[in-house]
C-alpha positions as a printed Julia matrix, in Angstrom:
562×3 Matrix{Float64}:
  40.38  -12.21    0.3
  37.21  -12.48    1.91
  33.89  -12.46    0.13
  30.92  -10.5     1.43
  27.77  -12.49    1.22
  24.38  -10.51    1.29
  22.12  -11.74    3.95
  18.61  -12.56    2.9
  16.1   -10.71    5.28
  13.26  -12.6     6.71
   9.91  -11.33    5.52
   7.91   -9.15    8.14
   5.7   -11.09   10.2
   2.92   -8.89    9.51
   3.25   -9.58    5.65
   3.14  -13.5     6.26
   0.13  -12.92    8.32
  -2.02  -11.61    5.38
  -2.3   -15.34    4.48
  -2.35  -17.42    7.75
  -0.48  -20.83    7.54
  -3.87  -22.56    8.34
  -5.38  -20.98    5.03
  -2.48  -22.14    3.17
  -3.1   -25.7     4.52
  -6.5   -25.56    3.48
  -5.39  -24.45   -0.18
  -2.89  -27.26   -0.22
  -5.22  -29.84    0.93
  -7.92  -28.77   -1.72
  -5.4   -28.65   -4.54
  -4.06  -32.18   -3.36
  -7.75  -33.4    -3.29
  -8.29  -32.26   -7.0
  -4.94  -34.02   -8.04
  -5.84  -37.13   -6.3
  -9.46  -37.3    -7.48
  -8.22  -36.93  -11.04
  -5.58  -39.59  -10.87
  -8.27  -42.13   -9.3
 -10.57  -41.08  -12.1
  -7.97  -41.91  -14.7
  -7.05  -45.26  -13.2
 -10.73  -46.22  -12.85
 -10.93  -45.1   -16.78
  -7.99  -47.44  -17.54
  -9.84  -50.22  -15.74
 -12.94  -49.8   -17.79
 -10.94  -49.71  -21.03
  -9.56  -53.1   -19.94
 -12.86  -54.25  -19.12
 -14.43  -53.27  -22.49
 -11.32  -55.06  -24.16
 -12.06  -58.13  -22.29
 -15.77  -57.83  -23.34
 -16.99  -57.51  -19.74
 -19.88  -54.97  -19.3
 -19.16  -51.89  -17.05
 -21.24  -52.61  -13.98
 -23.19  -50.12  -11.87
 -20.39  -50.39   -9.21
 -17.72  -49.26  -11.84
 -20.13  -46.27  -13.12
 -20.49  -45.05   -9.44
 -17.07  -45.38   -8.54
 -16.28  -43.42  -11.92
 -19.03  -40.64  -11.29
 -18.21  -40.34   -7.68
 -14.54  -39.47   -8.69
 -15.27  -37.21  -11.37
 -17.9   -35.35   -8.86
 -14.96  -35.24   -6.22
 -12.68  -33.77   -8.98
 -15.05  -30.97   -9.97
 -16.26  -30.09   -6.37
 -12.58  -30.14   -4.88
 -11.65  -27.89   -8.04
 -14.49  -25.41   -7.42
 -13.88  -25.19   -3.91
 -10.32  -24.51   -4.49
 -11.17  -21.6    -6.88
 -13.66  -20.16   -4.45
 -11.58  -20.47   -1.56
  -8.46  -18.85   -3.63
 -10.67  -15.86   -4.52
 -11.98  -15.27   -1.07
  -8.43  -15.78    0.45
  -7.16  -12.98   -2.18
  -9.8   -10.73   -1.37
  -9.32  -10.81    2.46
  -5.29  -10.53    1.95
  -5.89   -7.55   -0.46
  -7.87   -5.88    2.35
  -5.23   -6.89    4.86
  -2.46   -5.29    2.61
  -4.39   -1.95    2.22
  -4.78   -1.67    5.8
  -1.28   -2.5     6.51
  -0.22    0.34    4.18
  -2.88    2.63    5.65
  -1.49    2.06    9.14
   2.12    2.69    8.29
   1.17    5.83    6.31
  -0.5     7.26    9.53
   2.21    5.93   11.61
   4.75    7.97    9.22
   2.71   11.12    9.28
   2.34   13.8     6.6
   5.84   15.18    6.35
   7.8    11.73    5.15
   4.92   11.19    2.53
   5.09   14.49    0.74
   5.47   14.16   -3.1
   4.63   10.42   -2.66
   0.97   10.48   -3.66
   1.59    8.42   -7.03
   3.33    5.83   -5.12
   0.81    5.73   -2.31
  -2.12    5.37   -4.68
  -0.36    2.52   -6.94
   0.52    0.7    -3.34
  -3.0     0.88   -2.11
  -4.62   -0.23   -5.3
  -2.96   -2.24   -7.85
  -0.08   -3.05   -5.74
  -2.32   -4.42   -2.99
  -3.96   -6.58   -5.83
  -0.63   -7.88   -7.21
   0.96   -8.88   -3.8
  -2.33  -10.32   -2.69
  -2.75  -12.4    -5.79
   0.96  -13.31   -5.18
   0.72  -14.6    -1.54
  -2.67  -15.93   -1.77
  -2.52  -17.75   -5.17
   0.66  -18.22   -6.89
   2.73  -19.27   -3.57
   0.11  -21.51   -2.54
  -0.6   -22.96   -5.89
   3.07  -23.35   -6.34
   3.64  -25.59   -3.58
   0.65  -27.6    -4.1
   1.67  -28.22   -7.78
   5.29  -28.99   -6.94
   4.33  -31.23   -4.08
   1.35  -32.84   -5.76
   4.15  -34.6    -8.19
   5.53  -36.61   -5.37
   1.62  -37.66   -4.45
   1.31  -38.77   -8.2
   4.69  -40.73   -8.22
   3.79  -42.58   -5.12
   0.29  -43.29   -6.73
   2.05  -44.5   -10.11
   4.09  -46.88   -7.79
   1.28  -48.36   -6.29
  -0.86  -48.79   -9.44
   1.49  -49.26  -12.41
   4.84  -50.27  -10.53
   7.71  -48.74   -8.66
   9.75  -48.95  -11.85
   7.36  -46.24  -13.46
   7.39  -44.09  -10.32
  11.26  -44.22  -10.2
  11.85  -43.23  -13.67
   9.03  -40.63  -13.33
  10.62  -39.13  -10.21
  13.76  -38.39  -12.36
  11.76  -36.06  -14.55
   9.84  -34.51  -11.84
  13.04  -32.87  -10.32
  13.28  -30.81  -13.57
  10.09  -28.62  -12.88
  11.19  -27.16   -9.27
  14.85  -26.55  -10.63
  13.73  -24.57  -13.68
  11.06  -22.6   -11.31
  13.69  -21.78   -9.03
  16.25  -20.88  -11.66
  13.76  -18.35  -13.19
  12.7   -17.08   -9.77
  16.3   -15.95   -9.01
  16.8   -14.75  -12.44
  13.66  -12.33  -12.33
  14.03  -10.27   -9.39
  15.74   -7.25  -11.12
  13.13   -7.24  -14.06
  10.38   -7.11  -11.37
  11.83   -4.42   -9.38
  12.05   -2.34  -12.76
   8.71   -3.22  -13.78
   7.14   -1.92  -10.63
   9.22    1.3   -10.35
   8.29    1.81  -13.94
   4.59    1.35  -13.15
   4.4     3.45   -9.99
   6.39    6.25  -11.86
   3.66    6.13  -14.65
   0.78    6.2   -12.09
   2.48    9.14  -10.36
   3.16   10.98  -13.72
  -0.62   10.6   -14.7
  -1.85   11.51  -11.29
   0.25   14.66  -11.31
  -1.38   15.47  -14.56
  -4.77   15.01  -13.44
  -4.35   17.26  -10.35
  -2.46   19.91  -12.53
  -5.08   19.7   -15.35
  -6.37   23.26  -15.09
  -2.68   24.88  -14.58
  -1.65   23.01  -17.61
  -4.53   24.18  -19.71
  -3.73   27.87  -18.59
  -0.23   27.54  -19.46
  -0.81   25.78  -22.74
   1.55   23.04  -21.63
  -0.87   20.2   -22.33
   1.04   19.09  -25.39
   4.35   19.03  -23.67
   3.03   17.14  -20.65
   1.34   14.9   -22.92
   4.51   13.9   -24.52
   6.2    13.3   -21.23
   3.38   11.02  -20.33
   3.56    9.35  -23.64
   7.48    8.79  -22.8
   6.67    7.45  -19.24
   3.9     4.98  -21.02
   6.45    3.82  -23.53
   9.29    3.06  -20.94
   6.52    1.06  -18.97
   5.4    -0.96  -22.19
   9.0    -2.02  -22.6
   9.08   -2.87  -19.05
   6.13   -5.17  -19.34
   7.45   -6.92  -22.66
  10.66   -7.75  -20.94
   8.68   -9.14  -18.19
   6.24  -11.04  -20.73
   9.38  -12.18  -22.5
  10.97  -13.76  -19.44
   7.56  -15.37  -18.74
   7.38  -16.81  -22.19
  10.58  -18.25  -22.0
   9.71  -20.07  -18.91
   6.57  -21.32  -20.38
   8.5   -22.41  -23.48
  11.12  -24.27  -21.37
   8.68  -25.75  -19.01
   6.66  -27.08  -22.12
   9.85  -28.57  -24.08
  11.82  -29.93  -21.37
   9.19  -30.67  -18.5
   5.98  -31.29  -19.77
   7.19  -33.1   -23.23
   9.74  -35.11  -21.51
   7.32  -36.38  -18.92
   4.86  -37.37  -21.69
   7.09  -39.0   -23.66
   8.63  -40.86  -21.09
   5.02  -41.92  -19.98
   4.23  -43.18  -23.45
   7.35  -44.93  -23.74
   7.12  -46.72  -20.42
   3.34  -47.54  -21.4
   4.48  -49.28  -24.76
   7.39  -50.98  -22.88
   4.88  -52.21  -20.23
   2.49  -53.71  -22.65
   5.27  -55.3   -24.51
   6.57  -56.82  -21.65
   3.3   -57.75  -20.28
   3.88  -55.43  -17.25
   1.21  -53.33  -17.93
  -2.42  -53.74  -19.77
  -3.58  -51.42  -22.54
  -5.78  -49.62  -20.06
  -3.12  -49.03  -17.41
  -0.66  -47.6   -20.01
  -3.71  -45.03  -21.13
  -4.01  -44.51  -17.57
  -0.28  -43.68  -16.87
  -0.36  -41.1   -19.85
  -3.44  -39.42  -18.35
  -2.13  -39.55  -15.08
   1.13  -37.96  -16.26
  -0.76  -35.21  -17.58
  -2.55  -34.54  -14.31
   1.1   -34.45  -12.99
   2.57  -31.87  -15.28
  -0.75  -29.66  -15.8
  -0.16  -27.82  -12.46
   3.39  -27.45  -12.68
   3.0   -26.1   -16.35
   0.41  -23.5   -14.86
   3.31  -22.07  -12.56
   5.05  -21.06  -15.81
   2.01  -19.55  -17.25
   1.32  -17.48  -14.21
   4.9   -16.69  -13.41
   4.54  -13.1   -14.01
   2.5   -12.85  -11.01
   5.36  -13.78   -8.94
   7.8   -11.24  -10.79
   5.26   -8.25   -9.94
   3.91   -9.78   -6.93
   7.55  -10.36   -5.27
   8.58   -6.84   -6.3
   5.47   -5.25   -4.54
   5.97   -7.29   -1.57
   9.44   -5.93   -1.12
   7.92   -2.29   -1.36
   5.5    -3.24    1.43
   8.41   -4.65    3.4
  10.35   -1.22    2.99
   7.13    0.51    4.03
   6.68   -1.14    7.27
  10.55   -0.78    7.95
  10.25    2.9     7.24
   7.31    3.16    9.54
   8.9     1.19   12.24
  11.6     3.71   12.11
   9.16    6.49   12.24
  10.44    9.57   14.41
   8.53    9.34   17.56
   7.65    7.05   20.56
   4.23    5.74   20.7
   3.1     6.49   24.36
  -0.34    6.66   25.62
  -1.92    9.58   27.31
  -0.66    8.44   30.53
   2.84    9.64   29.71
   4.2    12.4    32.6
   3.25   15.69   31.44
   6.17   18.19   31.51
   5.77   21.27   34.03
   4.38   24.4    32.52
   1.35   26.31   31.23
  -0.76   23.87   29.4
  -1.21   26.03   26.2
   2.45   27.25   25.73
   5.02   25.93   23.12
   8.47   25.63   24.6
  11.67   24.77   22.24
  14.91   24.21   24.37
  18.2    24.02   22.67
  16.93   22.15   19.69
  19.0    20.99   16.81
  16.79   19.38   13.96
  16.69   18.86   10.27
  14.93   16.57    7.69
  18.17   14.87    6.58
  21.48   14.12    8.8
  24.21   16.72    8.52
  21.39   19.17    7.13
  20.33   20.89    9.95
  17.75   23.64    9.77
  17.74   24.72   13.38
  20.68   24.24   15.57
  20.79   25.06   19.38
  17.46   26.77   18.81
  15.37   28.2    21.91
  12.11   29.66   21.69
   9.03   30.16   24.09
   5.43   31.06   23.02
   3.56   31.86   26.2
  -0.22   30.65   26.74
  -2.52   32.81   24.94
  -0.12   34.65   23.1
  -0.51   35.34   19.21
   3.1    35.44   17.61
   4.33   35.58   13.9
   7.3    33.69   12.56
   8.74   35.05    9.2
  11.6    34.07    7.22
  12.63   33.3     3.54
  11.78   29.94    1.91
  13.93   27.09    2.79
  14.99   28.59    6.07
  13.32   26.01    8.1
   9.85   27.3     9.0
   7.95   24.11    7.96
  10.73   22.21   10.03
   9.85   24.05   13.02
   6.11   23.65   12.41
   6.72   19.91   11.88
   8.67   19.81   15.16
   5.86   21.54   17.15
   3.23   19.02   15.61
   5.48   16.0    16.5
   5.93   14.93   12.74
   9.87   14.92   13.43
  11.99   14.75   16.29
  14.68   16.88   17.27
  18.15   15.44   17.2
  19.03   17.21   20.29
  16.98   19.32   22.88
  13.35   19.24   23.67
   9.89   20.29   22.08
   6.98   20.75   24.66
   3.72   21.45   23.26
   0.92   22.05   26.04
   3.11   20.08   28.46
   3.64   17.41   26.28
   7.22   16.47   25.14
   7.18   15.45   21.48
   9.71   12.71   22.41
   7.24   10.93   24.39
   3.97   11.3    22.73
   2.8    10.39   19.18
   1.66   12.9    16.42
  -1.81   11.9    17.3
  -1.57   12.69   20.74
  -0.03   16.38   19.95
  -3.0    16.82   17.73
  -5.3    16.49   20.34
  -4.05   19.92   21.67
  -3.62   22.1    18.41
  -5.04   22.54   15.19
  -3.14   23.31   12.05
  -4.55   25.26    8.8
  -2.0    24.68    5.96
  -1.07   27.0     3.17
  -3.22   24.67    0.87
  -6.09   23.57    2.97
  -7.36   20.11    2.0
 -11.19   20.05    1.53
 -12.81   16.62    0.5
 -15.29   16.3    -2.17
 -18.27   16.39    0.22
 -20.63   18.85    1.69
 -19.63   21.71    3.99
 -21.02   19.98    6.84
 -19.27   16.93    6.2
 -15.89   18.71    5.85
 -16.73   20.65    9.07
 -17.63   17.45   11.15
 -14.04   15.96   10.34
 -13.14   18.2    13.32
 -16.09   17.47   15.53
 -18.33   14.59   14.32
 -20.87   15.08   16.69
 -21.35   18.87   16.19
 -25.12   20.04   15.68
 -26.0    22.43   12.83
 -26.15   25.25   15.19
 -22.51   24.7    16.23
 -21.48   24.43   12.56
 -23.29   27.89   11.86
 -21.56   29.43   14.9
 -18.19   28.22   13.47
 -18.77   29.58   10.24
 -19.86   32.86   11.74
 -16.53   33.1    13.62
 -14.81   32.31   10.34
 -16.67   35.28    8.47
 -18.06   32.56    6.24
 -21.82   32.19    7.4
 -23.2    34.69    5.06
 -21.45   33.12    2.16
 -22.95   29.61    3.03
 -26.38   31.1     3.53
 -26.26   32.4     0.13
 -25.69   28.73   -1.44
 -29.13   26.99   -2.28
 -28.15   23.82   -0.55
 -26.57   25.68    2.62
 -24.56   23.28    4.63
 -25.38   20.71    2.3
 -23.41   22.33   -0.46
 -20.78   20.03   -2.4
 -17.28   21.71   -2.31
 -15.86   19.65   -4.88
 -12.47   18.07   -5.13
  -9.98   20.18   -2.94
 -12.79   22.62   -2.53
 -12.91   23.35   -6.32
 -16.19   25.04   -6.11
 -15.39   27.59   -3.49
 -13.02   30.46   -3.97
  -9.56   30.44   -2.52
 -10.63   32.6     0.27
 -13.79   30.77    1.3
 -12.12   27.48    1.11
  -9.34   28.76    3.37
 -12.31   30.23    5.83
 -13.81   26.95    5.94
 -10.49   25.44    7.09
 -10.64   28.22    9.8
 -14.13   26.97   10.83
 -12.97   23.62   11.15
  -9.92   24.58   13.13
 -12.43   26.59   15.52
 -14.67   23.45   15.94
 -11.75   21.39   17.07
 -11.9    23.16   20.59
  -8.12   23.13   21.19
  -6.0    25.48   22.91
  -3.11   26.05   20.28
  -3.5    27.05   16.67
  -1.03   26.9    14.09
  -1.42   28.98   10.76
   0.73   28.29    8.0
   0.9    31.17    5.45
  -3.22   31.47    5.55
  -3.39   34.35    3.13
  -0.7    33.45    0.67
  -3.11   31.87   -1.83
  -5.69   34.76   -1.87
  -6.09   38.48   -3.15
  -5.92   41.62   -0.83
  -9.62   41.54   -0.42
  -9.8    37.8     0.58
  -7.1    38.56    2.9
  -8.97   41.17    4.99
 -11.96   38.67    5.25
  -9.04   35.85    6.57
  -7.6    38.08    8.86
 -10.72   39.23   10.67
 -11.69   35.48   10.66
  -8.4    34.56   12.38
  -9.02   37.41   14.96
 -12.29   35.89   15.77
 -11.23   32.09   16.01
  -8.01   33.09   18.12
  -9.83   34.39   21.09
  -8.21   32.45   24.15
  -5.95   30.52   22.06
  -2.33   30.43   21.7
  -1.47   31.2    17.84
   1.58   30.54   15.78
   1.12   32.1    12.33
   3.99   31.49    9.77
   3.64   34.53    7.35
   5.12   36.51    4.62
   2.77   39.41    3.94
   3.11   42.5     6.51
  -0.45   42.8     6.82
  -0.7    39.47    8.14
   1.49   40.39   11.22
  -0.08   43.45   12.27
  -2.46   42.16   14.84
   0.48   39.7    16.56
   1.7    40.16   19.98
   5.08   39.58   18.7
   6.98   38.68   15.4
  10.19   36.39   15.34
  12.31   35.5    12.43
  14.15   32.36   11.81
  17.57   33.38   10.98
  20.78   31.48   11.03
  19.22   28.5    12.35
  17.83   30.4    15.43
  14.73   32.22   16.26
  15.14   35.85   16.8
  12.76   38.47   18.08
  11.98   41.39   15.45
   9.61   43.14   17.99
   7.54   42.15   20.96
   8.93   40.53   24.03
  10.84   37.17   23.27
């Protein structure tokens, strides 16, 4: 019976490019420089011991050479540390940019309910993988390869019989590191999954703090958070136990064997006359120089465990983004014929997952300038239809044309240039009213901002604030009422000056009084625009030209013209 072997995927070139090969070569050179300078200083020290034993004074040449070698060691070590920190910082920035770009390619729909994972990947995750690629990998290669350099130096200065025996020992280090490297993949993945779950749980609690307090559920949530924290603690202990085992094995098997062998060869060399006392002492010091970098691999192996797992998460994110459901084509793509502010859905079948279609052979046309409402129970596919129009998902069959742009040929960012969306729960940044408005029109003047606020029926409220346009809205608009936050989102949509407006349950989060102000604002900003309102409340449908229902995976007219 044939045995299937799992093919090892090569690392994404974009992840490799976070630490270029030229930079790794510089790191390698600096680490080698530290080792070579340290070895030469040890040999010079041994020569000095032999001189003193022979009652020969240490002249200025010896002191100058020894001082230069020590200075060389210190300078190389300092440069290696500085360069390593610089490379790590730059790599961290590159990883955050990679995540940022991938998330924007994916769009908002695939990222729903992944805030905790996103936060972890962009903060702690970026730091871990940058430290892994910029510090651990380069140092590991330098440490393991420097043992070969040291063996060559041993052969030149102490005799090739010394280098031959020591070369048998240095093979142990890479074998041990490789063994533990292969054994810790699963624990690294479990550690990262636990860490991301804990961060997501904590973030969820912070966002829902007010609701938890009002519901009296704080203690219950605290217990669930404590359970997640305990689970993560156990994963950390498991990871550290594996790292400590590597340190123990490296110290006992590699470092101790190497030092005992060096001491033994030094004594044998002195006894046979092959080595002087100074050379024997130098041999032991050089052996310490050789094993110290390899020993550090064991001490910092936990960086590799977490870093590799995070690197796989970045690779998975890039692979997901590369399969994003749209084709990136510039504005030079050919526009479909038709009115440039209408929406056309032709024989579309679509859903979030395979074999789970929420739309099947659906056809619908929203003429330019018309105001229509779409109704239907939760889960029937209204959000899917909205995501199709915005280009966040592609139809399995058929085509969706928005203002003449086929969503198969344009990216969501291209589609976004012709429409504005006001979500059910609008997002406001913790800045001023003016800053939130200028997200839609960065060059807008204060006069234009006031005009937008007037259209959204919010100007009187803002004039009543002490700071006016400079009023801080708080996280998610916490300092505004629900109705004020929604009208601010409508003002922002008005500023965008696009021909199509999509309103997703704009009145669901407000009372009837707030609903009246919002509906009046919608009426004002909807002039000369094509409007699609997803709504449940009958009052929100009254001013629409037509009302449609999403039923049995198709769009059906309730009243008005289809």
